[in-house]
PDB file of C-alpha atoms in Angstrom:
ATOM      1  CA  UNK A   1     -31.473  -8.614  15.806  1.00 92.00           C
ATOM      2  CA  UNK A   2     -30.292  -5.631  14.349  1.00 96.00           C
ATOM      3  CA  UNK A   3     -27.016  -4.681  13.007  1.00 98.00           C
ATOM      4  CA  UNK A   4     -26.116  -1.080  11.827  1.00 98.00           C
ATOM      5  CA  UNK A   5     -23.762  -0.749   8.729  1.00 98.00           C
ATOM      6  CA  UNK A   6     -21.946   2.360   8.190  1.00 98.00           C
ATOM      7  CA  UNK A   7     -19.450   4.065   5.679  1.00 97.00           C
ATOM      8  CA  UNK A   8     -16.159   5.368   7.009  1.00 97.00           C
ATOM      9  CA  UNK A   9     -15.214   8.373   4.824  1.00 94.00           C
ATOM     10  CA  UNK A  10     -17.743  11.349   4.689  1.00 93.00           C
ATOM     11  CA  UNK A  11     -19.608   9.751   7.425  1.00 97.00           C
ATOM     12  CA  UNK A  12     -17.250   9.491  10.294  1.00 97.00           C
ATOM     13  CA  UNK A  13     -14.066  10.912   9.156  1.00 97.00           C
ATOM     14  CA  UNK A  14     -12.931  12.967   6.159  1.00 94.00           C
ATOM     15  CA  UNK A  15     -12.429  11.825   3.014  1.00 91.00           C
ATOM     16  CA  UNK A  16      -8.939  10.661   3.042  1.00 93.00           C
ATOM     17  CA  UNK A  17      -8.087  11.149  -0.638  1.00 93.00           C
ATOM     18  CA  UNK A  18      -8.953  14.694  -0.488  1.00 92.00           C
ATOM     19  CA  UNK A  19      -6.798  15.445   2.547  1.00 94.00           C
ATOM     20  CA  UNK A  20      -3.881  14.162   0.674  1.00 94.00           C
ATOM     21  CA  UNK A  21      -4.933  16.216  -2.396  1.00 94.00           C
ATOM     22  CA  UNK A  22      -4.435  18.822  -0.488  1.00 93.00           C
ATOM     23  CA  UNK A  23      -1.435  17.976   1.230  1.00 93.00           C
ATOM     24  CA  UNK A  24       0.386  16.716  -1.741  1.00 93.00           C
ATOM     25  CA  UNK A  25      -0.921  19.670  -4.021  1.00 94.00           C
ATOM     26  CA  UNK A  26      -2.434  17.169  -6.683  1.00 93.00           C
ATOM     27  CA  UNK A  27      -6.037  18.102  -7.306  1.00 91.00           C
ATOM     28  CA  UNK A  28      -6.953  15.325  -9.363  1.00 89.00           C
ATOM     29  CA  UNK A  29      -6.927  12.967  -6.179  1.00 90.00           C
ATOM     30  CA  UNK A  30      -9.880  14.887  -4.827  1.00 88.00           C
ATOM     31  CA  UNK A  31     -12.074  12.750  -6.715  1.00 85.00           C
ATOM     32  CA  UNK A  32     -13.707  10.205  -4.827  1.00 81.00           C
ATOM     33  CA  UNK A  33     -16.698   7.474  -4.733  1.00 76.00           C
ATOM     34  CA  UNK A  34     -19.231  10.522  -4.505  1.00 74.00           C
ATOM     35  CA  UNK A  35     -18.221  11.396  -8.445  1.00 79.00           C
ATOM     36  CA  UNK A  36     -17.057   7.841  -9.846  1.00 78.00           C
ATOM     37  CA  UNK A  37     -19.248   4.980  -9.044  1.00 77.00           C
ATOM     38  CA  UNK A  38     -16.677   2.441 -10.257  1.00 83.00           C
ATOM     39  CA  UNK A  39     -14.281   1.872  -7.353  1.00 83.00           C
ATOM     40  CA  UNK A  40     -11.989  -0.191  -9.335  1.00 86.00           C
ATOM     41  CA  UNK A  41     -11.521   2.197 -11.961  1.00 90.00           C
ATOM     42  CA  UNK A  42     -11.213   4.889  -9.510  1.00 89.00           C
ATOM     43  CA  UNK A  43      -8.136   2.959  -7.328  1.00 91.00           C
ATOM     44  CA  UNK A  44      -6.441   2.158 -10.586  1.00 92.00           C
ATOM     45  CA  UNK A  45      -6.320   5.771 -11.686  1.00 93.00           C
ATOM     46  CA  UNK A  46      -5.279   7.158  -8.132  1.00 94.00           C
ATOM     47  CA  UNK A  47      -2.596   4.499  -8.022  1.00 94.00           C
ATOM     48  CA  UNK A  48      -1.401   5.619 -11.405  1.00 94.00           C
ATOM     49  CA  UNK A  49      -1.231   9.313 -10.322  1.00 94.00           C
ATOM     50  CA  UNK A  50       0.820   8.403  -7.311  1.00 94.00           C
ATOM     51  CA  UNK A  51       3.265   6.528  -9.278  1.00 93.00           C
ATOM     52  CA  UNK A  52       3.690   9.668 -11.860  1.00 93.00           C
ATOM     53  CA  UNK A  53       4.412  11.509  -8.730  1.00 95.00           C
ATOM     54  CA  UNK A  54       6.493   9.335  -7.087  1.00 94.00           C
ATOM     55  CA  UNK A  55       4.347   9.165  -4.063  1.00 94.00           C
ATOM     56  CA  UNK A  56       3.521   5.961  -1.832  1.00 94.00           C
ATOM     57  CA  UNK A  57       2.336   4.570   1.326  1.00 94.00           C
ATOM     58  CA  UNK A  58       4.605   6.545   3.555  1.00 93.00           C
ATOM     59  CA  UNK A  59       3.540  10.084   2.189  1.00 94.00           C
ATOM     60  CA  UNK A  60      -0.670   8.934   2.473  1.00 94.00           C
ATOM     61  CA  UNK A  61       0.139   7.952   5.862  1.00 94.00           C
ATOM     62  CA  UNK A  62       1.710  10.885   6.847  1.00 94.00           C
ATOM     63  CA  UNK A  63      -1.347  12.680   6.182  1.00 94.00           C
ATOM     64  CA  UNK A  64      -3.784  10.305   7.603  1.00 94.00           C
ATOM     65  CA  UNK A  65      -1.854  10.902  10.985  1.00 93.00           C
ATOM     66  CA  UNK A  66      -2.969  14.498  10.995  1.00 94.00           C
ATOM     67  CA  UNK A  67      -7.021  13.457  10.083  1.00 95.00           C
ATOM     68  CA  UNK A  68      -9.320  13.232  13.300  1.00 96.00           C
ATOM     69  CA  UNK A  69     -12.798  11.735  13.115  1.00 97.00           C
ATOM     70  CA  UNK A  70     -15.487  14.400  12.070  1.00 97.00           C
ATOM     71  CA  UNK A  71     -16.555  16.616  14.841  1.00 98.00           C
ATOM     72  CA  UNK A  72     -19.297  14.453  16.891  1.00 97.00           C
ATOM     73  CA  UNK A  73     -18.255  11.068  15.294  1.00 97.00           C
ATOM     74  CA  UNK A  74     -17.230   9.211  18.241  1.00 97.00           C
ATOM     75  CA  UNK A  75     -19.699  10.303  20.705  1.00 97.00           C
ATOM     76  CA  UNK A  76     -22.323   9.127  17.646  1.00 98.00           C
ATOM     77  CA  UNK A  77     -20.706   5.572  17.668  1.00 97.00           C
ATOM     78  CA  UNK A  78     -20.832   5.372  21.477  1.00 96.00           C
ATOM     79  CA  UNK A  79     -24.335   6.092  21.700  1.00 97.00           C
ATOM     80  CA  UNK A  80     -24.995   3.888  18.468  1.00 97.00           C
ATOM     81  CA  UNK A  81     -23.528   1.085  19.818  1.00 96.00           C
ATOM     82  CA  UNK A  82     -25.530   0.932  23.371  1.00 96.00           C
ATOM     83  CA  UNK A  83     -28.765   0.181  21.018  1.00 95.00           C
ATOM     84  CA  UNK A  84     -27.464  -2.373  18.448  1.00 96.00           C
ATOM     85  CA  UNK A  85     -24.329  -4.041  16.996  1.00 96.00           C
ATOM     86  CA  UNK A  86     -22.354  -1.383  14.650  1.00 98.00           C
ATOM     87  CA  UNK A  87     -19.842  -2.472  11.607  1.00 98.00           C
ATOM     88  CA  UNK A  88     -17.928   0.117   9.640  1.00 98.00           C
ATOM     89  CA  UNK A  89     -17.723  -1.206   5.733  1.00 97.00           C
ATOM     90  CA  UNK A  90     -15.523   0.446   4.010  1.00 95.00           C
ATOM     91  CA  UNK A  91     -13.641   0.533   0.245  1.00 90.00           C
ATOM     92  CA  UNK A  92     -10.710   1.932   2.330  1.00 92.00           C
ATOM     93  CA  UNK A  93      -7.784   0.055   3.466  1.00 94.00           C
ATOM     94  CA  UNK A  94      -6.012  -1.689   6.696  1.00 94.00           C
ATOM     95  CA  UNK A  95      -2.769   0.536   6.005  1.00 94.00           C
ATOM     96  CA  UNK A  96      -5.226   3.482   5.909  1.00 94.00           C
ATOM     97  CA  UNK A  97      -7.616   2.901   8.317  1.00 94.00           C
ATOM     98  CA  UNK A  98      -6.189   1.420  11.563  1.00 91.00           C
ATOM     99  CA  UNK A  99      -4.816   4.690  12.944  1.00 91.00           C
ATOM    100  CA  UNK A 100      -8.455   6.198  12.591  1.00 95.00           C
ATOM    101  CA  UNK A 101      -9.895   3.183  14.109  1.00 95.00           C
ATOM    102  CA  UNK A 102      -7.709   4.096  17.032  1.00 94.00           C
ATOM    103  CA  UNK A 103      -9.284   7.512  17.327  1.00 95.00           C
ATOM    104  CA  UNK A 104     -13.023   6.262  17.072  1.00 96.00           C
ATOM    105  CA  UNK A 105     -12.380   3.899  19.856  1.00 94.00           C
ATOM    106  CA  UNK A 106     -11.755   0.617  17.956  1.00 95.00           C
ATOM    107  CA  UNK A 107     -15.047  -0.133  16.378  1.00 96.00           C
ATOM    108  CA  UNK A 108     -15.028  -3.212  14.103  1.00 96.00           C
ATOM    109  CA  UNK A 109     -14.518  -2.485  10.468  1.00 97.00           C
ATOM    110  CA  UNK A 110     -14.645  -4.615   7.303  1.00 96.00           C
ATOM    111  CA  UNK A 111     -11.961  -3.057   4.609  1.00 95.00           C
ATOM    112  CA  UNK A 112      -9.610  -4.204   2.067  1.00 94.00           C
ATOM    113  CA  UNK A 113      -5.578  -3.987   1.781  1.00 95.00           C
ATOM    114  CA  UNK A 114      -3.308  -2.398  -0.534  1.00 95.00           C
ATOM    115  CA  UNK A 115      -0.296  -4.062  -2.432  1.00 95.00           C
ATOM    116  CA  UNK A 116       2.872  -2.247  -1.403  1.00 95.00           C
ATOM    117  CA  UNK A 117       6.310  -2.721  -2.621  1.00 95.00           C
ATOM    118  CA  UNK A 118       9.442  -2.803  -0.328  1.00 93.00           C
ATOM    119  CA  UNK A 119      10.011   0.832  -1.272  1.00 94.00           C
ATOM    120  CA  UNK A 120       6.539   1.792  -0.383  1.00 93.00           C
ATOM    121  CA  UNK A 121       5.187   2.077  -3.606  1.00 94.00           C
ATOM    122  CA  UNK A 122       1.701   1.011  -3.834  1.00 95.00           C
ATOM    123  CA  UNK A 123       1.467  -1.503  -6.827  1.00 95.00           C
ATOM    124  CA  UNK A 124      -2.350  -2.571  -6.398  1.00 94.00           C
ATOM    125  CA  UNK A 125      -5.013  -3.308  -3.951  1.00 94.00           C
ATOM    126  CA  UNK A 126      -7.169  -6.502  -2.914  1.00 93.00           C
ATOM    127  CA  UNK A 127     -10.690  -6.146  -2.325  1.00 91.00           C
ATOM    128  CA  UNK A 128     -12.078  -8.490   0.233  1.00 91.00           C
ATOM    129  CA  UNK A 129     -14.876  -9.498  -1.743  1.00 90.00           C
ATOM    130  CA  UNK A 130     -16.427  -8.148  -4.841  1.00 86.00           C
ATOM    131  CA  UNK A 131     -19.502  -5.676  -4.145  1.00 88.00           C
ATOM    132  CA  UNK A 132     -18.348  -5.709  -0.807  1.00 90.00           C
ATOM    133  CA  UNK A 133     -20.725  -3.602   0.979  1.00 95.00           C
ATOM    134  CA  UNK A 134     -23.766  -5.016  -0.514  1.00 96.00           C
ATOM    135  CA  UNK A 135     -22.162  -8.728   0.091  1.00 96.00           C
ATOM    136  CA  UNK A 136     -21.459  -7.959   3.461  1.00 97.00           C
ATOM    137  CA  UNK A 137     -25.159  -6.907   4.153  1.00 97.00           C
ATOM    138  CA  UNK A 138     -26.492  -9.731   2.520  1.00 98.00           C
ATOM    139  CA  UNK A 139     -23.993 -12.203   4.012  1.00 97.00           C
ATOM    140  CA  UNK A 140     -25.239 -10.530   7.712  1.00 97.00           C
ATOM    141  CA  UNK A 141     -29.205 -11.005   6.835  1.00 98.00           C
ATOM    142  CA  UNK A 142     -28.233 -14.797   6.014  1.00 98.00           C
ATOM    143  CA  UNK A 143     -27.047 -15.292   9.557  1.00 97.00           C
ATOM    144  CA  UNK A 144     -30.049 -13.957  11.013  1.00 97.00           C
ATOM    145  CA  UNK A 145     -29.495  -9.978  11.582  1.00 97.00           C
ATOM    146  CA  UNK A 146     -31.843  -7.079   9.963  1.00 97.00           C
ATOM    147  CA  UNK A 147     -29.510  -4.774   8.578  1.00 98.00           C
ATOM    148  CA  UNK A 148     -29.709  -0.725   8.795  1.00 98.00           C
ATOM    149  CA  UNK A 149     -27.005   0.916   6.626  1.00 98.00           C
ATOM    150  CA  UNK A 150     -25.962   4.717   6.122  1.00 98.00           C
ATOM    151  CA  UNK A 151     -23.426   6.242   3.781  1.00 97.00           C
ATOM    152  CA  UNK A 152     -22.670   9.323   1.386  1.00 95.00           C
ATOM    153  CA  UNK A 153     -21.590   7.763  -1.754  1.00 91.00           C
ATOM    154  CA  UNK A 154     -22.457   5.905  -4.851  1.00 90.00           C
ATOM    155  CA  UNK A 155     -20.514   2.706  -3.702  1.00 90.00           C
ATOM    156  CA  UNK A 156     -23.012   2.786  -0.532  1.00 95.00           C
ATOM    157  CA  UNK A 157     -26.040   2.917  -2.248  1.00 96.00           C
ATOM    158  CA  UNK A 158     -26.091  -1.042  -2.703  1.00 96.00           C
ATOM    159  CA  UNK A 159     -26.188  -2.024   1.330  1.00 97.00           C
ATOM    160  CA  UNK A 160     -28.557   1.088   1.766  1.00 98.00           C
ATOM    161  CA  UNK A 161     -31.016  -0.426  -0.404  1.00 98.00           C
ATOM    162  CA  UNK A 162     -30.588  -3.747   0.531  1.00 98.00           C
ATOM    163  CA  UNK A 163     -31.151  -3.027   4.063  1.00 98.00           C
ATOM    164  CA  UNK A 164     -34.809  -3.173   6.217  1.00 97.00           C
ATOM    165  CA  UNK A 165     -33.806   0.381   6.683  1.00 98.00           C
ATOM    166  CA  UNK A 166     -31.103   2.433   4.869  1.00 98.00           C
ATOM    167  CA  UNK A 167     -30.282   6.594   4.873  1.00 98.00           C
ATOM    168  CA  UNK A 168     -28.028   8.768   3.173  1.00 98.00           C
ATOM    169  CA  UNK A 169     -25.699  11.175   5.151  1.00 98.00           C
ATOM    170  CA  UNK A 170     -24.213  14.187   4.239  1.00 96.00           C
ATOM    171  CA  UNK A 171     -24.706  13.128   0.782  1.00 95.00           C
ATOM    172  CA  UNK A 172     -24.216  14.876  -2.448  1.00 93.00           C
ATOM    173  CA  UNK A 173     -27.367  17.283  -3.803  1.00 95.00           C
ATOM    174  CA  UNK A 174     -27.148  14.965  -7.177  1.00 93.00           C
ATOM    175  CA  UNK A 175     -27.607  11.399  -5.239  1.00 94.00           C
ATOM    176  CA  UNK A 176     -30.365  12.826  -3.446  1.00 96.00           C
ATOM    177  CA  UNK A 177     -31.880  13.871  -6.336  1.00 97.00           C
ATOM    178  CA  UNK A 178     -31.332  10.409  -8.212  1.00 95.00           C
ATOM    179  CA  UNK A 179     -32.495   8.344  -5.159  1.00 97.00           C
ATOM    180  CA  UNK A 180     -35.601  10.447  -3.590  1.00 96.00           C
ATOM    181  CA  UNK A 181     -37.057   7.666  -1.972  1.00 97.00           C
ATOM    182  CA  UNK A 182     -33.860   7.445   0.592  1.00 97.00           C
ATOM    183  CA  UNK A 183     -34.229   9.631   4.024  1.00 97.00           C
ATOM    184  CA  UNK A 184     -30.915  12.021   4.111  1.00 98.00           C
ATOM    185  CA  UNK A 185     -29.784  13.464   7.110  1.00 98.00           C
ATOM    186  CA  UNK A 186     -27.046  15.882   7.892  1.00 97.00           C
ATOM    187  CA  UNK A 187     -26.463  15.679  11.352  1.00 98.00           C
ATOM    188  CA  UNK A 188     -25.310  12.790  13.986  1.00 98.00           C
ATOM    189  CA  UNK A 189     -28.694  13.597  15.728  1.00 98.00           C
ATOM    190  CA  UNK A 190     -30.886  13.132  12.830  1.00 98.00           C
ATOM    191  CA  UNK A 191     -29.276   9.650  12.110  1.00 98.00           C
ATOM    192  CA  UNK A 192     -29.542   8.241  15.605  1.00 98.00           C
ATOM    193  CA  UNK A 193     -32.830   9.261  15.746  1.00 97.00           C
ATOM    194  CA  UNK A 194     -33.882   7.705  12.297  1.00 98.00           C
ATOM    195  CA  UNK A 195     -31.671   4.460  13.528  1.00 98.00           C
ATOM    196  CA  UNK A 196     -33.663   4.066  16.742  1.00 97.00           C
ATOM    197  CA  UNK A 197     -36.867   4.519  14.954  1.00 96.00           C
ATOM    198  CA  UNK A 198     -36.001   1.703  12.701  1.00 96.00           C
ATOM    199  CA  UNK A 199     -35.169  -0.628  15.702  1.00 94.00           C
ATOM    200  CA  UNK A 200     -38.387   0.290  17.248  1.00 79.00           C
TER     201      UNK A 200
END
């Protein structure tokens, strides 16, 4: 049995932090896991910038409310779910992801949670498990699934490389150059075709 594991941001929806960086005018927040492989370091840095500017969960959620899935993402998920089970494995947070899951037709998502003070200040974050994407793929394999994985960033590489089939999707030239053994696709049609071929 196959299960496809997909990243969320950059694959199905725009990057939340980039959208918020533009909305808030804080350009430093455009840094993502495409640029920084160490997610803990990146999040601690982001929380520091939010504190410095007096911004919290409410302001980020206001930006997220205006974000729509990438064109074709919802249709891609519907087609993919006809041929195999699908789970989104993301380093984002429940407080960010829920409105986006509604727009995508409520697919299954495994993600993390933010620690938020009563006044809305983001004080920390709780990762579901260490190396969550790779750990989740290995757990799925341990209960009898063959995994297929796709993502665009450094934090997706573990699950992509550990899967029976793994693909980069709309990744950076730098990552594609560093991992030439991974097939890289730019359209949902190409990715769907590659997953179909992997399952057959």
